[in-house]
Amino acid sequence: MSLADRMIRLLWAAGGEDVAERVLKEHWRVLPSDDPSGRALRNRLVEVLALEVPGGFAKIRQAVLADELSLLDDSERAAPSRATVLAIVRALPVGSSS
């Protein structure tokens, strides 16, 4: 799945079609070459999404988790290492569901 497809899926899952379209149009930026998995872009989009969808923190976290899992290969998904699990937990946005 391409990076664009992943970000569309993430934004759509957490904010719906209108929010996804608006956020992508206003905040899509060229990725740094040292971030091929797009985590820096995702972090920027998640920050904006949190402002666009107040009270949607749980959906945003779920969407980020789904995106992180999509980056794993079959063997990592079947038996993730401790380091993989910790990396996923660190990637989840920190905040409040209130």
XYZ file of C-alpha atoms in Angstrom:
98
model
C 0.000 0.000 0.000
C 1.371 3.391 -0.931
C 2.049 6.100 1.610
C -0.738 8.248 0.163
C -3.190 5.344 0.466
C -2.127 4.763 4.074
C -2.590 8.411 5.037
C -5.984 8.608 3.318
C -7.073 5.459 5.148
C -5.831 6.829 8.481
C -7.543 10.207 8.109
C -10.749 8.700 6.769
C -10.967 6.196 9.636
C -10.520 8.864 12.273
C -12.320 11.830 10.734
C -14.421 10.798 7.775
C -14.280 11.804 4.150
C -14.670 15.583 4.519
C -12.008 15.878 7.212
C -9.622 13.590 5.313
C -9.945 15.632 2.141
C -9.484 18.968 3.910
C -6.503 17.842 6.013
C -4.719 16.267 3.052
C -5.218 19.332 0.849
C -3.963 21.722 3.510
C -1.212 19.707 5.201
C 0.340 17.223 2.774
C 4.059 17.971 2.505
C 6.990 16.322 0.825
C 8.510 13.671 3.029
C 12.043 13.840 4.316
C 14.171 11.274 2.513
C 15.161 9.665 5.824
C 11.512 8.801 6.613
C 10.494 6.261 3.969
C 7.725 4.792 6.145
C 6.088 8.214 6.447
C 5.929 8.445 10.223
C 6.900 12.134 10.230
C 4.124 12.955 7.779
C 1.691 10.828 9.760
C 2.608 12.652 12.973
C 1.933 16.025 11.324
C -1.398 14.824 9.973
C -2.389 13.328 13.337
C -1.705 16.663 15.064
C -4.027 18.421 12.644
C -6.580 15.626 12.855
C -6.708 15.948 16.632
C -7.705 19.597 16.191
C -10.209 18.790 13.451
C -11.927 15.998 15.383
C -12.256 17.029 19.019
C -13.132 14.021 21.136
C -11.878 11.653 18.447
C -8.692 10.620 20.249
C -9.648 6.929 20.509
C -10.378 6.754 16.760
C -7.114 8.522 15.973
C -5.099 6.105 18.150
C -6.857 3.140 16.519
C -6.082 4.504 13.053
C -2.403 5.022 13.953
C -2.236 1.495 15.376
C -3.733 0.074 12.163
C -1.170 2.043 10.151
C 1.726 0.780 12.283
C 0.500 -2.800 11.896
C 0.291 -2.341 8.126
C 4.040 -1.613 8.118
C 4.884 -5.024 9.607
C 5.760 -7.965 7.434
C 4.001 -11.316 7.917
C 6.619 -12.733 10.277
C 6.618 -9.599 12.479
C 2.849 -9.647 12.567
C 2.752 -13.335 13.528
C 5.403 -13.077 16.249
C 6.367 -9.479 17.009
C 9.549 -8.924 18.927
C 9.625 -6.887 22.109
C 11.359 -4.106 20.173
C 8.593 -4.105 17.565
C 5.868 -3.893 20.201
C 7.689 -1.055 21.973
C 8.125 0.816 18.680
C 4.402 0.536 17.996
C 3.513 1.759 21.469
C 5.895 4.718 21.068
C 4.261 5.586 17.739
C 0.799 5.903 19.275
C -0.295 9.477 19.918
C -0.329 10.544 23.541
C -3.261 12.517 24.775
C -6.637 12.256 26.290
C -9.948 10.880 25.147
C -11.749 13.732 26.887
